[in-house]
Coordinates of C-alpha atoms in Angstrom, one line a residue:
M13 CA 71.6 32.9 -10.3
E14 CA 67.9 32.8 -9.3
F15 CA 65.5 30.2 -8.0
R16 CA 61.9 31.0 -8.6
N17 CA 59.8 29.0 -6.1
L18 CA 56.8 27.1 -7.3
H19 CA 55.8 26.2 -3.8
D20 CA 56.5 27.2 -0.2
T21 CA 60.2 26.8 0.5
S22 CA 60.3 28.9 3.7
E23 CA 61.8 25.9 5.7
F24 CA 64.9 26.2 3.5
R25 CA 65.2 30.0 3.6
D26 CA 68.0 29.9 6.2
I27 CA 70.0 27.5 4.1
F28 CA 69.7 29.7 1.0
E29 CA 70.6 32.8 2.9
G30 CA 73.5 31.0 4.5
A31 CA 74.8 30.2 1.0
G32 CA 74.7 33.9 0.1
F33 CA 71.3 34.1 -1.6
D34 CA 68.9 37.1 -1.0
Y35 CA 65.3 36.3 -0.5
I36 CA 63.0 38.5 -2.8
P37 CA 59.3 38.6 -2.0
Y38 CA 57.3 37.8 -5.2
L39 CA 53.6 37.1 -5.5
N40 CA 51.7 34.5 -7.5
F41 CA 48.2 33.2 -7.9
L42 CA 47.3 29.5 -7.6
L43 CA 43.8 28.4 -8.6
R44 CA 42.5 25.0 -7.5
T45 CA 40.8 23.3 -10.4
E46 CA 39.6 20.0 -9.0
D47 CA 36.0 21.3 -8.7
K48 CA 34.5 23.0 -11.8
T49 CA 31.7 24.6 -9.7
E50 CA 34.2 26.1 -7.3
V51 CA 36.3 27.5 -10.2
S52 CA 33.2 29.3 -11.5
R53 CA 32.2 30.5 -8.0
L54 CA 35.7 32.1 -7.4
M55 CA 35.8 33.9 -10.7
S56 CA 34.7 37.5 -10.7
R57 CA 31.4 38.4 -12.5
S58 CA 33.2 40.7 -14.9
R59 CA 35.5 37.8 -16.0
K60 CA 32.5 35.5 -16.6
R61 CA 30.8 38.2 -18.6
Q62 CA 33.9 38.7 -20.7
I63 CA 34.2 35.0 -21.5
K64 CA 30.5 34.8 -22.4
S65 CA 30.5 37.9 -24.6
S66 CA 33.7 36.8 -26.4
L67 CA 32.3 33.4 -27.2
A68 CA 29.0 35.0 -28.3
A69 CA 31.0 37.3 -30.6
G70 CA 32.3 34.3 -32.4
A71 CA 35.7 33.8 -30.8
E72 CA 36.9 30.2 -30.6
I73 CA 39.4 28.4 -28.3
A74 CA 41.5 25.6 -29.8
E75 CA 44.9 24.1 -29.6
A76 CA 47.5 25.1 -32.2
G77 CA 47.2 22.8 -35.1
S78 CA 50.0 23.9 -37.4
E79 CA 53.4 25.8 -37.4
E80 CA 51.6 28.7 -39.1
E81 CA 49.3 29.1 -36.1
V82 CA 52.2 28.9 -33.7
M83 CA 54.0 31.6 -35.7
A84 CA 50.8 33.8 -35.8
F85 CA 50.7 33.6 -32.0
Y86 CA 54.4 34.4 -31.8
Q87 CA 54.0 37.5 -33.9
L88 CA 51.3 38.8 -31.5
L89 CA 53.6 38.0 -28.6
R90 CA 56.6 39.7 -30.2
Q91 CA 54.4 42.8 -30.7
L92 CA 53.4 42.8 -27.0
Y93 CA 57.0 42.5 -25.9
A94 CA 58.1 45.3 -28.2
E95 CA 55.3 47.7 -27.3
K96 CA 54.5 47.0 -23.6
V97 CA 56.8 44.5 -21.9
K98 CA 59.9 46.0 -23.4
K99 CA 62.1 43.0 -22.6
P100 CA 63.9 40.6 -24.9
L101 CA 61.8 37.7 -26.1
A102 CA 63.0 34.2 -26.9
G103 CA 63.1 33.4 -30.6
P104 CA 60.4 31.5 -32.4
D105 CA 62.3 28.2 -32.3
L106 CA 61.5 27.9 -28.6
F107 CA 57.7 28.0 -29.3
L108 CA 57.9 25.7 -32.4
R109 CA 59.9 23.1 -30.5
F110 CA 57.5 23.3 -27.5
W111 CA 54.6 22.6 -30.0
R112 CA 56.4 19.9 -31.9
L113 CA 57.5 18.0 -28.8
A114 CA 54.0 18.4 -27.2
A115 CA 55.7 19.5 -24.0
G116 CA 52.5 20.9 -22.8
K117 CA 49.3 22.6 -24.1
F118 CA 49.5 25.3 -26.8
F119 CA 46.2 27.1 -26.8
I120 CA 45.1 29.7 -29.4
V121 CA 42.2 32.0 -29.6
K122 CA 40.7 32.5 -33.1
Y123 CA 38.3 35.1 -34.4
Q124 CA 37.0 35.0 -38.0
G125 CA 39.7 32.5 -38.8
E126 CA 42.5 34.6 -37.5
V127 CA 44.7 33.9 -34.5
V128 CA 44.1 36.8 -32.0
G129 CA 45.6 35.3 -28.8
G130 CA 47.0 32.3 -27.1
N131 CA 48.7 30.7 -24.1
V132 CA 51.7 28.5 -23.9
C133 CA 51.2 26.1 -21.0
P134 CA 53.7 23.5 -19.6
V135 CA 52.0 20.8 -17.6
F136 CA 53.3 18.7 -14.7
G137 CA 51.9 15.2 -14.6
N138 CA 48.2 15.4 -13.9
R139 CA 48.7 17.9 -11.2
T140 CA 49.4 21.5 -12.5
V141 CA 49.0 23.5 -15.6
Y142 CA 51.3 26.5 -15.8
E143 CA 50.7 29.8 -17.7
W144 CA 54.1 30.6 -19.4
Y145 CA 53.5 33.0 -22.3
R146 CA 50.1 34.6 -22.9
C147 CA 48.9 37.4 -25.2
G148 CA 45.8 38.7 -27.0
R149 CA 44.6 41.4 -29.3
D150 CA 42.0 43.1 -27.0
Q151 CA 41.0 46.1 -29.1
L152 CA 39.5 44.4 -32.2
R153 CA 35.9 45.0 -31.3
K154 CA 33.6 45.6 -28.4
G155 CA 32.8 42.5 -26.3
L156 CA 35.8 40.6 -27.6
H157 CA 38.5 39.7 -25.0
P158 CA 41.1 37.4 -26.4
S159 CA 43.5 37.8 -23.4
V160 CA 40.7 36.7 -21.1
L161 CA 39.9 33.7 -23.3
A162 CA 43.7 32.9 -23.5
T163 CA 43.8 32.4 -19.7
W164 CA 40.4 30.8 -19.5
A165 CA 41.4 28.1 -22.0
P166 CA 44.0 26.3 -19.7
I167 CA 41.8 26.9 -16.6
E168 CA 38.9 25.2 -18.4
F169 CA 41.2 22.4 -19.6
A170 CA 42.7 21.8 -16.1
A171 CA 39.2 21.7 -14.5
G172 CA 37.9 19.3 -17.1
N173 CA 40.9 16.9 -17.0
G174 CA 41.6 16.2 -13.4
Y175 CA 44.4 18.7 -12.7
R176 CA 44.7 20.1 -9.2
H177 CA 45.9 23.6 -9.9
F178 CA 46.4 26.3 -12.5
D179 CA 49.5 28.3 -11.8
F180 CA 49.6 31.9 -13.0
M181 CA 53.4 32.0 -12.8
G182 CA 53.9 35.3 -11.1
A183 CA 52.1 38.5 -10.1
G184 CA 55.0 40.9 -9.3
R185 CA 56.6 42.2 -6.2
P186 CA 54.2 43.1 -3.4
D187 CA 55.7 46.6 -3.0
E188 CA 55.4 47.5 -6.7
A189 CA 52.3 48.3 -8.9
Y190 CA 51.7 45.6 -11.5
G191 CA 48.7 45.9 -13.7
V192 CA 48.9 42.2 -14.7
R193 CA 48.2 41.3 -11.0
E194 CA 44.7 42.8 -11.2
F195 CA 44.1 40.9 -14.4
K196 CA 45.1 37.6 -12.9
A197 CA 43.3 38.2 -9.6
R198 CA 39.9 38.3 -11.2
F199 CA 40.1 34.7 -12.1
G200 CA 39.8 33.8 -8.5
G201 CA 43.1 32.2 -7.6
E202 CA 44.7 32.3 -4.1
E203 CA 47.4 35.0 -3.8
V204 CA 50.6 33.5 -2.4
C205 CA 54.1 34.9 -1.8
Y206 CA 56.6 32.1 -2.3
G207 CA 59.3 34.5 -3.4
R208 CA 62.6 34.0 -5.1
Y209 CA 66.2 33.5 -4.1
S210 CA 68.8 35.5 -5.9
L211 CA 72.6 35.4 -5.9
V212 CA 74.8 37.8 -8.0
L213 CA 78.0 36.0 -8.9
D214 CA 79.6 38.9 -10.8
K215 CA 78.3 42.3 -9.6
A216 CA 80.1 44.2 -12.3
L217 CA 78.7 42.1 -15.1
Y218 CA 75.3 42.1 -13.5
S219 CA 75.3 45.9 -13.4
I220 CA 76.2 46.1 -17.1
G221 CA 73.4 43.7 -17.9
K222 CA 70.9 45.8 -16.0
L223 CA 72.1 48.9 -17.8
G224 CA 71.7 47.1 -21.1
I225 CA 68.1 46.2 -20.3
K226 CA 67.4 49.9 -19.5
I227 CA 68.9 51.0 -22.8
Y228 CA 66.9 48.3 -24.6
Q229 CA 63.7 49.5 -23.0
M230 CA 64.4 53.2 -23.8
T231 CA 65.1 52.5 -27.5
R232 CA 61.9 50.4 -28.0

């Protein structure tokens, strides 16, 4: 059982630990999006250049308009999970239902009519946009950065529609190298460590599950 904190819960830490939970430090980035000028100021110059060059190359940001576009995004995401993430990925029905129910924003990046990236983003009221699943084909041509546009799309949306924050939804453990952390950091968000609370109910079953994941990763 695990609670992944979206805000500071340090005042409840003693309660969780008293109930048997372990606190696990875990980083995240939060970007304030109430001021467009401030969003631009905080972003690194390299990110701004990548956004500009990608749009100049002909890339487009849009919202998924059909099941075919959702599935095109899913195929890219599945390839990313198979080749790099090496962890099980939810089936396509999750993404199709998210899109059909309009449970948030489903951004896609297109280049020459083809889906080359995207970002699935739940939203909370008019307060926060969350980055849930993101991917992009970044080796298509020089100057084209679909993954950067995929993250920029919800940031731009949040800044233009009165949302307070964009939540990057995780940046790894502070004591472990995590390449995605550097990618996210360049968008200018504030690094926070709200952590997680974890409780193993069945240690034997948990160990078997961890072994299963290792075998899964080794065979991919």
